[in-house]
Amino acid sequence: MEFFVVLAVALCLSMVGLGVACILKGVKGDSIRKLFRINVSALFGVILAATIFILFGGITANAASNDAAAAAAASSDGLRYIAAALSTGLAGIGAGIAVSATGSAALGALSEDPKILGKALVFVGLAEGIAIYGLIISIMILNA
């Protein structure tokens, strides 16, 4: 299993290095897309292989030797962490989309009339509140 982790980290670091090299050389257009598409598909393949290995290979021998109650508790904790991560991540994505729309509209409105600064900030603050609500839900999930 460590092999898959090392391979995934190597692919991620190579993607960062590839991006830096492309920026420094000034590469533009479809060639960058092709390079990143190859790297992302390789990373997806590694993740898929690791998932298949976990589901059908390496875990079955270890699961037979472990106590059933300990395995259930670990699975429960793992699902809690996944739920907390999903609620925070999806709320952050939603807040980013909302702030991008309301922030640009607020800046456009402020350029026309500077007196509406307070009204514009309220809408941007409401959009940012989505991320805070997701974080609160994550804290509630982890403390349950």
PDB file of C-alpha atoms in Angstrom:
ATOM      1  CA  MET A   1       0.000   0.000   0.000  1.00  0.00           C
ATOM      2  CA  GLU A   2       2.898   2.330   0.705  1.00  0.00           C
ATOM      3  CA  PHE A   3       3.888   1.930  -2.931  1.00  0.00           C
ATOM      4  CA  PHE A   4       0.632   3.551  -4.072  1.00  0.00           C
ATOM      5  CA  VAL A   5       1.017   6.431  -1.628  1.00  0.00           C
ATOM      6  CA  VAL A   6       4.580   7.118  -2.760  1.00  0.00           C
ATOM      7  CA  LEU A   7       3.534   6.895  -6.401  1.00  0.00           C
ATOM      8  CA  ALA A   8       0.605   9.288  -5.874  1.00  0.00           C
ATOM      9  CA  VAL A   9       2.826  11.799  -4.056  1.00  0.00           C
ATOM     10  CA  ALA A  10       5.412  11.537  -6.837  1.00  0.00           C
ATOM     11  CA  LEU A  11       2.744  12.190  -9.470  1.00  0.00           C
ATOM     12  CA  CYS A  12       1.425  15.205  -7.550  1.00  0.00           C
ATOM     13  CA  LEU A  13       4.915  16.649  -7.175  1.00  0.00           C
ATOM     14  CA  SER A  14       5.647  16.011 -10.840  1.00  0.00           C
ATOM     15  CA  MET A  15       2.471  17.892 -11.748  1.00  0.00           C
ATOM     16  CA  VAL A  16       3.630  20.867  -9.678  1.00  0.00           C
ATOM     17  CA  GLY A  17       7.080  20.689 -11.271  1.00  0.00           C
ATOM     18  CA  LEU A  18       5.544  20.444 -14.718  1.00  0.00           C
ATOM     19  CA  GLY A  19       3.446  23.527 -14.048  1.00  0.00           C
ATOM     20  CA  VAL A  20       6.435  25.522 -12.842  1.00  0.00           C
ATOM     21  CA  ALA A  21       8.500  24.423 -15.852  1.00  0.00           C
ATOM     22  CA  CYS A  22       5.716  25.387 -18.264  1.00  0.00           C
ATOM     23  CA  ILE A  23       5.367  28.801 -16.641  1.00  0.00           C
ATOM     24  CA  LEU A  24       9.105  29.461 -16.735  1.00  0.00           C
ATOM     25  CA  LYS A  25       9.412  28.389 -20.383  1.00  0.00           C
ATOM     26  CA  GLY A  26       6.300  30.286 -21.412  1.00  0.00           C
ATOM     27  CA  VAL A  27       4.556  27.268 -22.924  1.00  0.00           C
ATOM     28  CA  LYS A  28       1.004  28.094 -23.988  1.00  0.00           C
ATOM     29  CA  GLY A  29      -1.980  26.489 -25.579  1.00  0.00           C
ATOM     30  CA  ASP A  30      -2.957  22.893 -26.103  1.00  0.00           C
ATOM     31  CA  SER A  31       0.455  21.430 -25.263  1.00  0.00           C
ATOM     32  CA  ILE A  32      -0.020  22.315 -21.589  1.00  0.00           C
ATOM     33  CA  ARG A  33      -3.471  20.769 -21.591  1.00  0.00           C
ATOM     34  CA  LYS A  34      -2.103  17.557 -23.077  1.00  0.00           C
ATOM     35  CA  LEU A  35       0.677  17.349 -20.487  1.00  0.00           C
ATOM     36  CA  PHE A  36      -1.658  17.957 -17.579  1.00  0.00           C
ATOM     37  CA  ARG A  37      -4.246  15.568 -18.994  1.00  0.00           C
ATOM     38  CA  ILE A  38      -1.623  12.804 -19.127  1.00  0.00           C
ATOM     39  CA  ASN A  39      -0.504  13.522 -15.572  1.00  0.00           C
ATOM     40  CA  VAL A  40      -4.027  13.667 -14.178  1.00  0.00           C
ATOM     41  CA  SER A  41      -5.011  10.439 -15.921  1.00  0.00           C
ATOM     42  CA  ALA A  42      -1.909   8.734 -14.484  1.00  0.00           C
ATOM     43  CA  LEU A  43      -2.834   9.958 -11.004  1.00  0.00           C
ATOM     44  CA  PHE A  44      -6.394   8.716 -11.506  1.00  0.00           C
ATOM     45  CA  GLY A  45      -5.035   5.335 -12.563  1.00  0.00           C
ATOM     46  CA  VAL A  46      -2.908   5.097  -9.422  1.00  0.00           C
ATOM     47  CA  ILE A  47      -5.870   5.989  -7.234  1.00  0.00           C
ATOM     48  CA  LEU A  48      -8.035   3.437  -9.042  1.00  0.00           C
ATOM     49  CA  ALA A  49      -5.383   0.727  -8.650  1.00  0.00           C
ATOM     50  CA  ALA A  50      -4.985   1.523  -4.953  1.00  0.00           C
ATOM     51  CA  THR A  51      -8.742   1.344  -4.458  1.00  0.00           C
ATOM     52  CA  ILE A  52      -8.957  -2.019  -6.202  1.00  0.00           C
ATOM     53  CA  PHE A  53      -6.018  -3.256  -4.128  1.00  0.00           C
ATOM     54  CA  ILE A  54      -7.696  -2.146  -0.912  1.00  0.00           C
ATOM     55  CA  LEU A  55     -11.091  -3.580  -1.785  1.00  0.00           C
ATOM     56  CA  PHE A  56      -9.966  -6.939  -3.125  1.00  0.00           C
ATOM     57  CA  GLY A  57      -6.426  -7.539  -1.985  1.00  0.00           C
ATOM     58  CA  GLY A  58      -4.641  -6.292   1.061  1.00  0.00           C
ATOM     59  CA  ILE A  59      -7.459  -5.645   3.483  1.00  0.00           C
ATOM     60  CA  THR A  60      -9.015  -9.130   3.542  1.00  0.00           C
ATOM     61  CA  ALA A  61      -6.033 -10.772   5.258  1.00  0.00           C
ATOM     62  CA  ASN A  62      -5.863  -8.051   7.894  1.00  0.00           C
ATOM     63  CA  ALA A  63      -9.615  -7.923   8.488  1.00  0.00           C
ATOM     64  CA  ALA A  64      -9.782 -11.606   9.392  1.00  0.00           C
ATOM     65  CA  SER A  65      -7.242 -11.155  12.171  1.00  0.00           C
ATOM     66  CA  ASN A  66      -8.783  -8.012  13.690  1.00  0.00           C
ATOM     67  CA  ASP A  67     -11.576  -7.940  16.194  1.00  0.00           C
ATOM     68  CA  ALA A  68     -14.964  -7.144  14.640  1.00  0.00           C
ATOM     69  CA  ALA A  69     -15.801  -4.466  17.198  1.00  0.00           C
ATOM     70  CA  ALA A  70     -12.521  -2.637  16.669  1.00  0.00           C
ATOM     71  CA  ALA A  71     -13.015  -2.711  12.914  1.00  0.00           C
ATOM     72  CA  ALA A  72     -16.542  -1.339  13.242  1.00  0.00           C
ATOM     73  CA  ALA A  73     -15.346   1.473  15.513  1.00  0.00           C
ATOM     74  CA  ALA A  74     -12.537   2.387  13.135  1.00  0.00           C
ATOM     75  CA  SER A  75     -14.931   2.355  10.195  1.00  0.00           C
ATOM     76  CA  SER A  76     -17.323   4.575  12.101  1.00  0.00           C
ATOM     77  CA  ASP A  77     -14.577   7.061  12.908  1.00  0.00           C
ATOM     78  CA  GLY A  78     -13.385   7.048   9.327  1.00  0.00           C
ATOM     79  CA  LEU A  79     -16.861   7.755   7.995  1.00  0.00           C
ATOM     80  CA  ARG A  80     -17.190  10.602  10.496  1.00  0.00           C
ATOM     81  CA  TYR A  81     -13.994  12.167   9.189  1.00  0.00           C
ATOM     82  CA  ILE A  82     -15.128  11.744   5.595  1.00  0.00           C
ATOM     83  CA  ALA A  83     -18.489  13.366   6.389  1.00  0.00           C
ATOM     84  CA  ALA A  84     -16.785  16.295   8.101  1.00  0.00           C
ATOM     85  CA  ALA A  85     -14.392  16.751   5.184  1.00  0.00           C
ATOM     86  CA  LEU A  86     -17.213  16.618   2.648  1.00  0.00           C
ATOM     87  CA  SER A  87     -19.346  19.149   4.505  1.00  0.00           C
ATOM     88  CA  THR A  88     -16.459  21.593   4.824  1.00  0.00           C
ATOM     89  CA  GLY A  89     -15.188  21.074   1.280  1.00  0.00           C
ATOM     90  CA  LEU A  90     -18.538  21.304  -0.464  1.00  0.00           C
ATOM     91  CA  ALA A  91     -19.537  24.323   1.612  1.00  0.00           C
ATOM     92  CA  GLY A  92     -16.249  25.975   0.656  1.00  0.00           C
ATOM     93  CA  ILE A  93     -16.849  25.272  -3.022  1.00  0.00           C
ATOM     94  CA  GLY A  94     -20.391  26.631  -2.779  1.00  0.00           C
ATOM     95  CA  ALA A  95     -19.184  29.720  -0.951  1.00  0.00           C
ATOM     96  CA  GLY A  96     -16.504  30.295  -3.573  1.00  0.00           C
ATOM     97  CA  ILE A  97     -19.042  30.132  -6.375  1.00  0.00           C
ATOM     98  CA  ALA A  98     -21.420  32.445  -4.510  1.00  0.00           C
ATOM     99  CA  VAL A  99     -18.713  34.969  -3.610  1.00  0.00           C
ATOM    100  CA  SER A 100     -17.457  35.033  -7.192  1.00  0.00           C
ATOM    101  CA  ALA A 101     -20.894  36.018  -8.439  1.00  0.00           C
ATOM    102  CA  THR A 102     -21.834  38.440  -5.666  1.00  0.00           C
ATOM    103  CA  GLY A 103     -18.352  39.925  -5.345  1.00  0.00           C
ATOM    104  CA  SER A 104     -18.111  40.868  -8.994  1.00  0.00           C
ATOM    105  CA  ALA A 105     -21.634  42.282  -8.949  1.00  0.00           C
ATOM    106  CA  ALA A 106     -20.839  44.252  -5.786  1.00  0.00           C
ATOM    107  CA  LEU A 107     -17.687  45.718  -7.339  1.00  0.00           C
ATOM    108  CA  GLY A 108     -19.621  46.680 -10.445  1.00  0.00           C
ATOM    109  CA  ALA A 109     -22.300  48.361  -8.360  1.00  0.00           C
ATOM    110  CA  LEU A 110     -19.700  50.156  -6.239  1.00  0.00           C
ATOM    111  CA  SER A 111     -18.015  51.550  -9.327  1.00  0.00           C
ATOM    112  CA  GLU A 112     -21.298  53.169 -10.318  1.00  0.00           C
ATOM    113  CA  ASP A 113     -22.390  54.385  -6.866  1.00  0.00           C
ATOM    114  CA  PRO A 114     -19.956  54.357  -3.906  1.00  0.00           C
ATOM    115  CA  LYS A 115     -22.800  55.028  -1.436  1.00  0.00           C
ATOM    116  CA  ILE A 116     -24.049  51.429  -1.582  1.00  0.00           C
ATOM    117  CA  LEU A 117     -20.938  49.910  -0.010  1.00  0.00           C
ATOM    118  CA  GLY A 118     -22.835  48.593   3.025  1.00  0.00           C
ATOM    119  CA  LYS A 119     -25.547  46.963   0.949  1.00  0.00           C
ATOM    120  CA  ALA A 120     -23.016  45.312  -1.334  1.00  0.00           C
ATOM    121  CA  LEU A 121     -20.949  43.955   1.569  1.00  0.00           C
ATOM    122  CA  VAL A 122     -24.037  42.359   3.116  1.00  0.00           C
ATOM    123  CA  PHE A 123     -24.569  40.156   0.075  1.00  0.00           C
ATOM    124  CA  VAL A 124     -20.910  39.141  -0.076  1.00  0.00           C
ATOM    125  CA  GLY A 125     -21.021  38.361   3.658  1.00  0.00           C
ATOM    126  CA  LEU A 126     -24.101  36.192   3.190  1.00  0.00           C
ATOM    127  CA  ALA A 127     -22.282  34.231   0.522  1.00  0.00           C
ATOM    128  CA  GLU A 128     -19.266  33.756   2.816  1.00  0.00           C
ATOM    129  CA  GLY A 129     -21.606  32.516   5.530  1.00  0.00           C
ATOM    130  CA  ILE A 130     -22.121  29.311   3.557  1.00  0.00           C
ATOM    131  CA  ALA A 131     -18.546  28.246   4.328  1.00  0.00           C
ATOM    132  CA  ILE A 132     -19.004  29.069   8.006  1.00  0.00           C
ATOM    133  CA  TYR A 133     -22.144  26.947   8.171  1.00  0.00           C
ATOM    134  CA  GLY A 134     -20.275  24.037   6.591  1.00  0.00           C
ATOM    135  CA  LEU A 135     -17.496  24.408   9.157  1.00  0.00           C
ATOM    136  CA  ILE A 136     -20.023  24.441  12.004  1.00  0.00           C
ATOM    137  CA  ILE A 137     -21.626  21.258  10.684  1.00  0.00           C
ATOM    138  CA  SER A 138     -18.182  19.635  10.483  1.00  0.00           C
ATOM    139  CA  ILE A 139     -17.475  20.536  14.098  1.00  0.00           C
ATOM    140  CA  MET A 140     -20.838  19.107  15.113  1.00  0.00           C
ATOM    141  CA  ILE A 141     -20.117  15.874  13.230  1.00  0.00           C
ATOM    142  CA  LEU A 142     -16.693  15.485  14.837  1.00  0.00           C
ATOM    143  CA  ASN A 143     -17.986  16.164  18.356  1.00  0.00           C
ATOM    144  CA  ALA A 144     -20.885  13.699  18.072  1.00  0.00           C
TER     145      ALA A 144
END
